[in-house]
Amino acid sequence: MSWNLVVGLKKLVAQETGTRIFAPGLRTPVAFLYPNTYNLGMSNLGLHILYQVLNGTGVWGCERFFLPGRHELAEYTRTRTPLLSMETQRALGEFPYVCVMMSFELDYTNFLTMLELGRLSLLAAERQEQEPLVIMGGPCATFNPEPLAPFVDIFVLGEGEETLPRLLQVLQSGREKGLSREERLVAAAQLPGVYVPRFYTPVYTETETGPACSGIQVDTRVPPTVSRQWVRELDRYPHTSAIVTQQTEFAGMYIVEVARGCGRHCRFCMAGYCFRKPRNRNLQNLWQDISQRPAAAAKVGLMGAAVSDYPEMHELTQRLFRGGIPFSVASLRADTLDLDLAQALAASGQRTMTIAPEAGSVKRRAAINKGIEAEHVYAAVRLAAAAGMANIKLYFMIGLPGEDEDDIRDITTMVHQVRQLMDQCGNKGELVVSVNAFVPKPWTPYQWSGLAPLPLLKQRFAFLNSSFKKDSRIKLITESLKETEMQALLSRGNRRVGEALGRAFRERLPFKKALQAAGFATTVYAHRQLTPGQVLPWSHLQMGVTEDYLRRELAGSEQGMATPRCFEGCHRCGVCQ
């Protein structure tokens, strides 16, 4: 074991406030694995919430694991040290349960790296009786777990505050009774929201794009479908940072979840469909925790899928403003911004107003059901200038279904108009334009759409670049199309895609080469169009949203029809039935 690695972990823990460390043997240990670096993982509020939920039971002792940085990874390899926990520097393999928070497709290989560093068998089917059970939750585990199924023993579909403690209790009870690994997995599969993939075997049909899932053979010992779980009473559970540290993306910030879910029905957004119904936290509970936050937390971060839709947002932010408490907001809709909020943000030190029009044209924003107009964007720019925020950041997507060249030109028109407005308001700050290619996600109306062809995306990125390069005050940021295609491959991939990923990782092959060996046409697989009604890799899972509703929303997109936001008593999508 490397003493340098142990000392490094202890130094990080020493800089934290709120860490819980339990003596070995006092509690049943649970590994919490985040498949990216400490800096990023400690910014994930879901990890903080579940850390508090499990530690708060008095039964479980959570210990965190993160992807080592480049230098630490080299040290692990050089010294053959197994992956160590933050809290007690114990090896991953010593924990009976390894809980994984998976939020992004591009972290899948990081997850495999951590299993390998932890000396765990990569494939779930090859794990021995004494090896840990690998349990995965988070957005990717919920909307399409199939590419990860070869490596994971158990998935938790949906929100984990209620499901995870029940699951661990069932597994531990079986362990104490001396049940086999198989028997414990069968028992776990009876719980709502618990998906054990070894009991669900995909059936494939060969197609011109590769093996396509045409059905599922279900073991008679488990339910035929598994449904996403969501918390009805959010205020029963923690909603803030468990640990505060300076060594994260949100250094020294006390993160507070004010609401969960989004009812705006943006047709491209997986989070809007997979985390319904929208729920709000109680203002008094929020304020009590903010008032009692650790002294190390100088700033408060307000989080949620649709923070600006929180009904008491004005009251909360004005309390923060009057109390001299600096704060930031995860995201704001341009149509909900007012001068009071803009001034409060500016007074907290925020120098950039971030706005997400997503599309430049009226027809494309109508198609995706964004629900904001160009004037909302321009009004937000004026408010930012009036409040003293120097910089503006705009988010757009290209490659949306039905998009044409006029839609791209309208992006440039809007950007230049924003730059002109900034000048007119005396705002000489930077205008950052972030443009990413649209990636279709399961359980959205666009789940049947393919990634736009790469040559077309390259052409449109080149057009945007040429349109903005003459003005040095406009900075265009785009993501790697290679990473975009990888994300699209995994997002709608089936279990065979995951098997290819595992082979590529084990044999150190290019992922595309492993896919080709598995029979996939890699030049078209991520771009394939699917048909409503056909069996999809995730068809045996239920998010609450019906396929009929998704079809209607797809038709609404094609016709540019608006869908009203969620409201009490609504039963349109199926979640609140």
Coordinates of C-alpha atoms in Angstrom, one line a residue:
M1 CA 0.0 0.0 0.0
S2 CA 1.2 3.5 -0.9
W3 CA 1.7 5.8 2.1
N4 CA 1.7 8.8 -0.2
L5 CA -1.9 7.9 -1.3
V6 CA -3.0 7.4 2.3
V7 CA -1.5 10.8 3.3
G8 CA -3.2 12.5 0.3
L9 CA -6.6 11.2 1.2
K10 CA -6.2 12.2 4.9
K11 CA -5.2 15.7 3.8
L12 CA -8.4 16.1 1.7
V13 CA -10.6 14.8 4.6
A14 CA -8.8 17.2 7.0
Q15 CA -10.0 20.1 4.9
E16 CA -13.6 19.0 5.0
T17 CA -16.4 20.1 7.4
G18 CA -19.2 17.5 8.1
T19 CA -17.4 14.3 7.3
R20 CA -18.7 11.2 9.3
I21 CA -16.1 8.6 10.2
F22 CA -17.1 5.5 12.1
A23 CA -14.7 3.0 13.8
P24 CA -14.4 -0.3 12.0
G25 CA -17.0 -2.7 13.3
L26 CA -19.3 0.0 14.7
R27 CA -21.5 0.0 11.6
T28 CA -22.0 -2.0 8.4
P29 CA -19.7 -0.2 5.8
V30 CA -21.1 1.0 2.5
A31 CA -18.9 2.2 -0.3
F32 CA -20.2 5.3 -2.2
L33 CA -18.4 5.4 -5.5
Y34 CA -18.6 8.5 -7.8
P35 CA -17.0 7.7 -11.2
N36 CA -15.1 11.0 -11.6
T37 CA -12.6 13.1 -9.7
Y38 CA -13.1 14.4 -6.1
N39 CA -13.4 17.9 -7.4
L40 CA -16.4 17.0 -9.6
G41 CA -17.9 14.2 -7.4
M42 CA -18.2 16.4 -4.3
S43 CA -20.3 18.9 -6.3
N44 CA -23.0 16.2 -6.8
L45 CA -25.9 17.0 -4.4
G46 CA -27.4 13.5 -4.8
L47 CA -24.2 12.0 -3.2
H48 CA -24.5 14.4 -0.3
I49 CA -28.2 13.6 0.3
L50 CA -27.8 9.8 0.3
Y51 CA -24.6 10.1 2.4
Q52 CA -26.8 11.8 5.1
V53 CA -29.8 9.4 4.6
L54 CA -27.7 6.2 5.2
N55 CA -25.5 7.6 7.9
G56 CA -28.6 8.9 9.6
T57 CA -30.0 5.4 10.1
G58 CA -27.5 4.5 12.7
V59 CA -26.9 1.2 10.8
W60 CA -24.7 2.1 7.8
G61 CA -21.4 3.8 7.6
C62 CA -20.8 5.5 4.2
E63 CA -17.3 5.9 2.8
R64 CA -16.6 7.7 -0.4
F65 CA -14.5 6.7 -3.4
F66 CA -13.5 8.9 -6.3
L67 CA -11.6 8.5 -9.6
P68 CA -7.9 9.2 -8.8
G69 CA -6.3 12.1 -10.6
R70 CA -3.6 11.5 -13.2
H71 CA -0.7 11.5 -10.7
E72 CA -2.6 9.5 -8.1
L73 CA -3.6 7.0 -10.7
A74 CA 0.0 6.5 -11.7
E75 CA 0.8 6.0 -8.0
Y76 CA -1.9 3.4 -7.6
T77 CA -0.6 1.5 -10.6
R78 CA 3.1 1.8 -9.6
T79 CA 2.5 0.5 -6.0
R80 CA -0.3 -1.9 -6.8
T81 CA -2.4 -0.3 -4.1
P82 CA -6.2 -1.2 -4.3
L83 CA -8.6 1.8 -4.5
L84 CA -8.9 3.4 -1.1
S85 CA -11.8 5.2 0.7
M86 CA -11.7 8.8 1.8
E87 CA -12.9 8.2 5.3
T88 CA -10.7 5.3 6.6
Q89 CA -8.5 4.5 3.6
R90 CA -9.9 1.0 3.4
A91 CA -9.8 -1.0 0.1
L92 CA -12.9 -1.1 -2.0
G93 CA -13.0 -4.9 -1.9
E94 CA -13.5 -4.9 1.9
F95 CA -17.0 -3.4 1.6
P96 CA -20.0 -5.7 1.2
Y97 CA -21.9 -3.1 -0.8
V98 CA -20.6 -0.7 -3.5
C99 CA -23.1 2.0 -4.3
V100 CA -22.4 3.9 -7.6
M101 CA -23.9 7.3 -8.6
M102 CA -24.0 7.4 -12.4
S103 CA -24.9 10.8 -13.9
F104 CA -23.1 10.9 -17.3
E105 CA -22.5 8.4 -20.1
L106 CA -18.9 9.6 -20.5
D107 CA -18.2 8.3 -17.0
Y108 CA -18.9 4.7 -17.9
T109 CA -15.3 3.9 -18.6
N110 CA -14.3 5.7 -15.4
F111 CA -16.5 3.3 -13.5
L112 CA -14.8 0.3 -15.1
T113 CA -11.4 1.9 -14.2
M114 CA -12.5 2.1 -10.5
L115 CA -13.7 -1.5 -10.4
E116 CA -10.4 -2.6 -11.8
L117 CA -8.4 -0.5 -9.3
G118 CA -10.6 -1.9 -6.6
R119 CA -9.7 -5.5 -7.6
L120 CA -13.4 -6.3 -8.2
S121 CA -14.4 -8.7 -11.1
L122 CA -15.4 -6.5 -14.0
L123 CA -18.4 -8.6 -15.0
A124 CA -21.3 -9.1 -12.6
A125 CA -21.7 -12.7 -13.8
E126 CA -18.1 -13.5 -12.8
R127 CA -18.2 -12.1 -9.2
Q128 CA -17.7 -14.7 -6.5
E129 CA -19.8 -15.1 -3.3
Q130 CA -17.5 -13.0 -1.2
E131 CA -17.2 -10.1 -3.6
P132 CA -19.2 -6.9 -3.0
L133 CA -22.6 -6.4 -4.5
V134 CA -22.4 -3.5 -7.0
I135 CA -25.5 -1.2 -6.8
M136 CA -26.0 1.6 -9.2
G137 CA -28.4 4.6 -9.2
G138 CA -28.6 8.0 -10.8
P139 CA -30.0 9.4 -14.1
C140 CA -28.1 7.0 -16.4
A141 CA -29.0 4.0 -14.2
T142 CA -32.6 5.0 -14.4
F143 CA -33.4 5.9 -18.0
N144 CA -31.4 3.2 -19.7
P145 CA -29.3 0.9 -17.5
E146 CA -28.8 -1.7 -20.3
P147 CA -25.3 -0.7 -21.5
L148 CA -24.1 -0.9 -17.8
A149 CA -26.0 -4.2 -17.1
P150 CA -23.0 -6.5 -17.7
F151 CA -21.1 -4.8 -14.8
V152 CA -23.8 -4.0 -12.2
D153 CA -25.5 -6.5 -9.9
I154 CA -28.4 -4.2 -8.9
F155 CA -29.9 -0.9 -10.3
V156 CA -32.0 1.5 -8.3
L157 CA -34.5 3.1 -10.7
G158 CA -35.4 6.7 -9.7
E159 CA -34.8 8.5 -6.4
G160 CA -32.9 6.6 -3.8
E161 CA -33.9 8.1 -0.4
E162 CA -36.5 5.4 0.3
T163 CA -35.4 2.6 -2.0
L164 CA -31.7 2.3 -1.1
P165 CA -32.1 1.8 2.7
R166 CA -34.8 -0.8 2.0
L167 CA -32.6 -2.6 -0.5
L168 CA -29.6 -2.6 1.8
Q169 CA -31.7 -3.9 4.7
V170 CA -33.0 -6.8 2.5
L171 CA -29.4 -7.7 1.3
Q172 CA -27.9 -7.5 4.8
S173 CA -30.7 -9.6 6.3
G174 CA -30.0 -12.2 3.7
R175 CA -26.3 -12.0 4.4
E176 CA -26.8 -12.6 8.1
K177 CA -29.1 -15.6 7.4
G178 CA -26.4 -17.1 5.2
L179 CA -28.3 -16.8 1.9
S180 CA -26.3 -17.2 -1.3
R181 CA -25.6 -14.3 -3.6
E182 CA -28.2 -15.5 -6.0
E183 CA -30.9 -15.8 -3.2
R184 CA -30.2 -12.3 -2.0
L185 CA -30.5 -10.9 -5.5
V186 CA -33.8 -12.7 -6.0
A187 CA -35.0 -11.2 -2.7
A188 CA -33.8 -7.7 -3.8
A189 CA -35.6 -8.0 -7.1
Q190 CA -39.0 -8.1 -5.3
L191 CA -38.6 -4.5 -4.1
P192 CA -40.3 -1.7 -6.1
G193 CA -37.7 0.2 -8.2
V194 CA -35.0 -2.5 -7.9
Y195 CA -33.8 -4.0 -11.2
V196 CA -31.5 -7.0 -11.2
P197 CA -30.4 -7.4 -14.8
R198 CA -29.2 -11.0 -14.6
F199 CA -32.9 -12.0 -14.3
Y200 CA -33.9 -10.2 -17.5
T201 CA -32.3 -11.6 -20.7
P202 CA -32.6 -9.5 -23.9
V203 CA -33.5 -11.2 -27.1
Y204 CA -31.9 -9.8 -30.2
T205 CA -32.7 -9.5 -33.9
E206 CA -29.9 -8.7 -36.4
T207 CA -30.5 -5.5 -38.3
E208 CA -28.4 -3.4 -40.7
T209 CA -27.3 -1.2 -37.9
G210 CA -26.4 -4.0 -35.5
P211 CA -28.1 -6.3 -32.9
A212 CA -31.4 -4.8 -31.9
C213 CA -33.4 -5.7 -28.8
S214 CA -36.6 -7.5 -29.8
G215 CA -37.8 -8.7 -26.4
I216 CA -36.9 -9.7 -22.9
Q217 CA -37.0 -13.1 -21.3
V218 CA -37.9 -12.7 -17.6
D219 CA -36.9 -15.1 -14.9
T220 CA -40.2 -16.4 -13.3
R221 CA -38.8 -15.5 -9.9
V222 CA -39.0 -11.7 -10.5
P223 CA -41.6 -9.2 -11.6
P224 CA -42.0 -8.7 -15.4
T225 CA -41.4 -5.0 -15.2
V226 CA -39.6 -2.6 -12.9
S227 CA -41.0 0.9 -12.1
R228 CA -39.1 4.1 -11.3
Q229 CA -39.6 5.3 -7.7
W230 CA -40.0 8.9 -6.6
V231 CA -40.3 10.6 -3.2
R232 CA -43.7 12.0 -2.5
E233 CA -42.7 13.9 0.6
L234 CA -39.4 15.6 -0.1
D235 CA -39.3 17.4 3.2
R236 CA -38.8 14.2 5.1
Y237 CA -35.3 13.9 3.7
P238 CA -32.1 15.9 3.7
H239 CA -31.7 18.6 1.0
T240 CA -28.3 20.2 1.6
S241 CA -24.6 19.6 1.4
A242 CA -23.4 17.0 3.9
I243 CA -19.8 18.1 3.6
V244 CA -18.3 21.5 2.8
T245 CA -14.8 21.9 1.3
Q246 CA -12.8 24.3 -0.7
Q247 CA -11.6 21.5 -3.1
T248 CA -14.7 21.3 -5.4
E249 CA -16.2 22.9 -8.4
F250 CA -18.4 24.8 -5.8
A251 CA -15.7 25.7 -3.4
G252 CA -16.9 26.5 0.1
M253 CA -20.5 26.5 -1.1
Y254 CA -23.5 25.1 0.9
I255 CA -25.7 23.5 -1.8
V256 CA -29.4 23.5 -1.1
E257 CA -32.0 21.7 -3.2
V258 CA -35.1 24.0 -3.3
A259 CA -37.1 21.8 -5.6
R260 CA -37.0 18.6 -7.6
G261 CA -38.3 17.7 -11.0
C262 CA -39.4 20.1 -13.8
G263 CA -42.9 20.4 -15.2
R264 CA -42.0 22.5 -18.3
H265 CA -42.2 19.6 -20.7
C266 CA -39.1 20.6 -22.8
R267 CA -39.2 17.7 -25.3
F268 CA -35.4 17.2 -25.4
C269 CA -34.8 17.0 -21.7
M270 CA -34.5 13.6 -20.0
A271 CA -34.5 15.1 -16.5
G272 CA -37.9 16.7 -17.2
Y273 CA -39.4 13.3 -17.9
C274 CA -37.5 11.0 -15.5
F275 CA -37.8 13.1 -12.4
R276 CA -41.5 14.0 -12.4
K277 CA -43.6 15.1 -10.7
P278 CA -42.3 18.6 -9.8
R279 CA -42.1 19.0 -6.0
N280 CA -41.1 22.0 -3.9
R281 CA -39.3 22.1 -0.6
N282 CA -40.8 24.0 2.4
L283 CA -39.4 27.5 2.7
Q284 CA -39.1 27.5 6.4
N285 CA -37.1 24.2 6.4
L286 CA -34.8 25.6 3.7
W287 CA -34.2 28.8 5.7
Q288 CA -33.6 26.9 8.9
D289 CA -30.9 24.8 7.4
I290 CA -29.3 27.8 5.6
S291 CA -29.3 29.7 8.9
Q292 CA -27.5 26.8 10.6
R293 CA -25.1 26.0 7.8
P294 CA -21.4 25.3 8.7
A295 CA -19.2 28.4 9.2
A296 CA -17.0 27.1 6.4
A297 CA -19.8 27.6 4.0
A298 CA -19.5 31.3 3.0
K299 CA -21.9 31.0 0.0
V300 CA -25.2 29.3 -0.6
G301 CA -26.0 27.5 -4.0
L302 CA -29.7 27.1 -4.8
M303 CA -30.2 23.9 -6.9
G304 CA -33.0 22.2 -8.7
A305 CA -34.0 21.2 -12.3
A306 CA -36.2 24.4 -12.5
V307 CA -35.0 26.6 -9.6
S308 CA -36.7 29.8 -10.9
D309 CA -40.1 28.0 -10.9
Y310 CA -39.9 27.6 -7.1
P311 CA -43.0 29.4 -6.0
E312 CA -41.2 31.2 -3.1
M313 CA -38.1 32.0 -5.0
H314 CA -38.5 35.8 -4.5
E315 CA -39.0 35.5 -0.8
L316 CA -36.0 33.1 -0.4
T317 CA -33.6 35.2 -2.4
Q318 CA -34.7 38.4 -0.8
R319 CA -34.0 36.9 2.7
L320 CA -30.6 35.9 1.5
F321 CA -30.0 39.4 0.1
R322 CA -31.2 41.1 3.2
G323 CA -29.2 38.8 5.4
G324 CA -26.0 39.5 3.5
I325 CA -25.7 35.9 2.5
P326 CA -24.0 35.5 -0.9
F327 CA -25.8 33.0 -3.1
S328 CA -25.9 31.6 -6.7
V329 CA -28.6 29.9 -8.7
A330 CA -28.1 26.7 -10.7
S331 CA -30.2 27.8 -13.7
L332 CA -32.7 30.5 -14.5
R333 CA -35.3 30.8 -17.1
A334 CA -35.2 34.1 -19.0
D335 CA -39.0 34.5 -18.6
T336 CA -38.8 34.3 -14.8
L337 CA -36.0 36.8 -14.2
D338 CA -36.8 40.2 -12.5
L339 CA -34.7 43.1 -11.4
D340 CA -34.8 42.2 -7.7
L341 CA -33.3 38.8 -8.4
A342 CA -30.7 40.1 -10.8
Q343 CA -29.6 42.7 -8.3
A344 CA -29.4 40.1 -5.5
L345 CA -27.3 37.8 -7.7
A346 CA -25.0 40.7 -8.6
A347 CA -24.7 41.7 -5.0
S348 CA -23.6 38.1 -4.2
G349 CA -20.7 38.5 -6.6
Q350 CA -22.2 36.9 -9.7
R351 CA -20.7 38.5 -12.8
T352 CA -22.2 36.3 -15.5
M353 CA -25.9 36.0 -16.4
T354 CA -26.5 32.5 -17.9
I355 CA -29.5 32.1 -20.3
A356 CA -30.5 29.0 -22.2
P357 CA -32.6 29.8 -25.3
E358 CA -31.6 26.3 -26.6
A359 CA -32.7 27.3 -30.2
G360 CA -32.5 30.5 -32.1
S361 CA -35.7 30.4 -34.1
V362 CA -39.3 30.7 -33.1
K363 CA -40.3 27.5 -34.8
R364 CA -37.5 25.4 -33.2
R365 CA -38.2 26.7 -29.7
A366 CA -41.9 25.9 -30.3
A367 CA -40.9 22.4 -31.5
I368 CA -38.9 21.6 -28.3
N369 CA -41.6 23.3 -26.2
K370 CA -39.0 25.7 -24.6
G371 CA -41.7 28.3 -23.9
I372 CA -39.6 31.4 -24.1
E373 CA -39.3 34.1 -26.8
A374 CA -36.5 36.2 -28.1
E375 CA -37.7 39.2 -26.1
H376 CA -37.4 37.2 -22.9
V377 CA -33.7 36.7 -23.7
Y378 CA -33.2 40.4 -24.6
A379 CA -35.0 41.5 -21.4
A380 CA -32.7 39.3 -19.3
V381 CA -29.7 40.9 -21.0
R382 CA -31.0 44.4 -20.0
L383 CA -31.7 43.3 -16.4
A384 CA -28.2 41.9 -16.2
A385 CA -26.7 45.2 -17.3
A386 CA -28.9 47.1 -14.9
A387 CA -27.8 44.9 -12.1
G388 CA -24.1 45.3 -13.0
M389 CA -23.4 41.8 -14.3
A390 CA -20.7 42.3 -17.0
N391 CA -20.9 39.0 -18.8
I392 CA -23.6 37.0 -20.6
K393 CA -23.5 33.2 -21.4
L394 CA -25.9 31.7 -23.9
Y395 CA -26.6 28.0 -24.3
F396 CA -27.8 26.5 -27.7
M397 CA -28.2 23.1 -29.3
I398 CA -27.9 22.2 -32.9
G399 CA -28.9 19.0 -34.7
L400 CA -32.5 19.1 -33.2
P401 CA -35.1 17.0 -35.0
G402 CA -36.5 19.0 -38.0
E403 CA -33.8 21.6 -37.9
D404 CA -32.8 23.5 -41.1
E405 CA -30.3 26.1 -42.1
D406 CA -32.7 29.0 -41.2
D407 CA -32.7 27.7 -37.6
I408 CA -28.9 28.0 -37.5
R409 CA -28.9 31.5 -39.0
D410 CA -31.4 32.5 -36.4
I411 CA -28.9 31.5 -33.7
T412 CA -26.4 33.9 -35.1
T413 CA -29.0 36.6 -35.4
M414 CA -29.9 36.3 -31.7
V415 CA -26.3 36.2 -30.6
H416 CA -25.4 39.4 -32.6
Q417 CA -28.6 41.1 -31.2
V418 CA -27.5 40.2 -27.7
R419 CA -24.0 41.7 -28.3
Q420 CA -25.6 44.8 -29.7
L421 CA -27.9 45.1 -26.7
M422 CA -24.9 44.7 -24.3
D423 CA -23.2 47.6 -26.1
Q424 CA -26.3 49.8 -26.0
C425 CA -26.5 49.2 -22.2
G426 CA -22.9 50.1 -21.8
N427 CA -22.0 46.5 -20.9
K428 CA -18.5 45.8 -22.3
G429 CA -18.2 42.3 -20.8
E430 CA -17.7 39.0 -22.6
L431 CA -20.4 37.2 -24.5
V432 CA -19.9 33.4 -24.3
V433 CA -21.9 31.2 -26.6
S434 CA -21.9 27.5 -25.7
V435 CA -23.3 25.3 -28.5
N436 CA -23.6 21.5 -28.2
A437 CA -25.0 18.9 -30.5
F438 CA -28.4 17.5 -29.5
V439 CA -28.1 13.9 -28.1
P440 CA -31.4 11.9 -28.1
K441 CA -32.3 10.4 -24.7
P442 CA -34.6 7.5 -23.7
W443 CA -38.0 8.3 -22.2
T444 CA -38.3 11.6 -24.0
P445 CA -40.4 12.3 -27.2
Y446 CA -37.1 12.3 -29.1
Q447 CA -36.1 8.9 -28.0
W448 CA -36.9 7.6 -31.5
S449 CA -34.7 10.3 -33.2
G450 CA -31.0 9.8 -34.2
L451 CA -28.0 11.9 -33.6
A452 CA -27.7 14.3 -36.6
P453 CA -25.0 13.2 -39.2
L454 CA -21.5 14.2 -38.1
P455 CA -20.7 16.0 -41.5
L456 CA -23.8 18.1 -41.0
L457 CA -22.9 19.0 -37.5
K458 CA -19.4 19.9 -38.5
Q459 CA -20.8 22.1 -41.3
R460 CA -23.1 23.9 -38.9
F461 CA -20.4 24.4 -36.2
A462 CA -18.1 25.8 -39.0
F463 CA -20.9 28.2 -40.0
L464 CA -21.3 29.4 -36.4
N465 CA -17.6 29.9 -36.0
S466 CA -17.3 31.9 -39.1
S467 CA -20.3 34.1 -38.1
F468 CA -18.7 35.0 -34.7
K469 CA -15.0 35.0 -35.3
K470 CA -15.0 38.6 -36.6
D471 CA -16.1 39.9 -33.2
S472 CA -13.5 39.1 -30.5
R473 CA -16.0 39.9 -27.8
I474 CA -18.0 36.8 -28.8
K475 CA -16.5 33.5 -27.6
L476 CA -17.9 30.3 -29.1
I477 CA -17.5 27.1 -27.1
T478 CA -18.3 23.7 -28.6
E479 CA -17.9 20.1 -27.4
S480 CA -16.0 17.3 -29.1
L481 CA -18.1 15.6 -31.7
K482 CA -16.3 12.4 -30.9
E483 CA -17.5 12.6 -27.3
T484 CA -21.0 13.6 -28.6
E485 CA -21.2 10.4 -30.7
M486 CA -19.9 8.3 -27.8
Q487 CA -22.6 9.7 -25.6
A488 CA -25.3 9.0 -28.2
L489 CA -24.0 5.4 -28.7
L490 CA -24.3 4.7 -25.0
S491 CA -27.5 6.7 -24.3
R492 CA -29.7 4.5 -26.5
G493 CA -27.5 1.5 -26.5
N494 CA -28.5 -2.1 -25.6
R495 CA -26.7 -4.7 -23.4
R496 CA -24.5 -5.8 -26.4
V497 CA -23.1 -2.2 -26.5
G498 CA -22.1 -2.6 -22.9
E499 CA -20.5 -6.0 -23.6
A500 CA -18.5 -4.3 -26.4
L501 CA -17.5 -1.5 -24.0
G502 CA -16.3 -4.1 -21.5
R503 CA -14.2 -5.9 -24.2
A504 CA -12.7 -2.6 -25.3
F505 CA -11.8 -1.8 -21.7
R506 CA -10.3 -5.2 -20.9
E507 CA -8.3 -5.6 -24.1
R508 CA -7.5 -1.9 -24.4
L509 CA -9.2 -1.7 -27.8
P510 CA -10.8 1.4 -29.5
F511 CA -14.5 1.3 -28.6
K512 CA -15.6 1.4 -32.2
K513 CA -13.4 -1.6 -33.1
A514 CA -15.1 -3.6 -30.3
L515 CA -18.5 -2.5 -31.5
Q516 CA -17.7 -3.6 -35.0
A517 CA -16.6 -6.9 -33.8
A518 CA -19.9 -7.3 -32.0
G519 CA -21.8 -6.6 -35.3
F520 CA -22.6 -2.9 -34.9
A521 CA -22.4 -0.5 -37.9
T522 CA -20.6 2.2 -36.0
T523 CA -21.0 4.8 -38.7
V524 CA -24.8 4.8 -38.3
Y525 CA -25.7 3.2 -35.0
A526 CA -25.7 6.4 -33.0
H527 CA -27.6 8.1 -35.8
R528 CA -30.3 5.4 -36.3
Q529 CA -34.0 6.4 -36.4
L530 CA -36.2 4.2 -34.3
T531 CA -39.9 3.6 -34.8
P532 CA -42.7 4.2 -32.2
G533 CA -44.1 0.9 -31.1
Q534 CA -40.9 -1.1 -31.6
V535 CA -39.2 -2.8 -28.7
L536 CA -36.5 -0.6 -27.2
P537 CA -33.7 -1.7 -24.8
W538 CA -35.5 0.0 -22.0
S539 CA -39.1 -1.1 -22.8
H540 CA -39.3 -3.5 -19.9
L541 CA -38.8 -0.6 -17.5
Q542 CA -41.4 2.0 -16.5
M543 CA -40.7 5.7 -15.8
G544 CA -44.4 6.5 -15.2
V545 CA -44.6 8.4 -18.5
T546 CA -46.6 6.4 -21.0
E547 CA -45.5 5.7 -24.6
D548 CA -48.8 7.1 -25.9
Y549 CA -48.0 10.4 -24.2
L550 CA -44.5 10.5 -25.7
R551 CA -46.0 9.8 -29.1
R552 CA -48.4 12.7 -28.7
E553 CA -45.5 15.0 -27.7
L554 CA -43.5 13.9 -30.7
A555 CA -46.5 14.8 -32.9
G556 CA -46.8 18.1 -31.0
S557 CA -43.1 18.8 -31.8
E558 CA -43.6 18.2 -35.5
Q559 CA -46.6 20.6 -35.5
G560 CA -45.0 23.2 -33.2
M561 CA -47.8 22.8 -30.6
A562 CA -47.3 24.0 -27.1
T563 CA -47.8 21.7 -24.1
P564 CA -48.7 23.5 -20.8
R565 CA -46.6 23.0 -17.8
C566 CA -47.6 20.5 -15.0
F567 CA -50.4 21.5 -12.7
E568 CA -52.2 19.9 -9.8
G569 CA -54.8 17.4 -10.9
C570 CA -53.2 16.8 -14.3
H571 CA -53.0 13.2 -15.5
R572 CA -51.7 13.7 -19.0
C573 CA -48.3 11.9 -18.9
G574 CA -49.2 9.0 -16.6
V575 CA -46.8 9.8 -13.7
C576 CA -49.6 11.2 -11.4
Q577 CA -52.1 8.4 -12.2

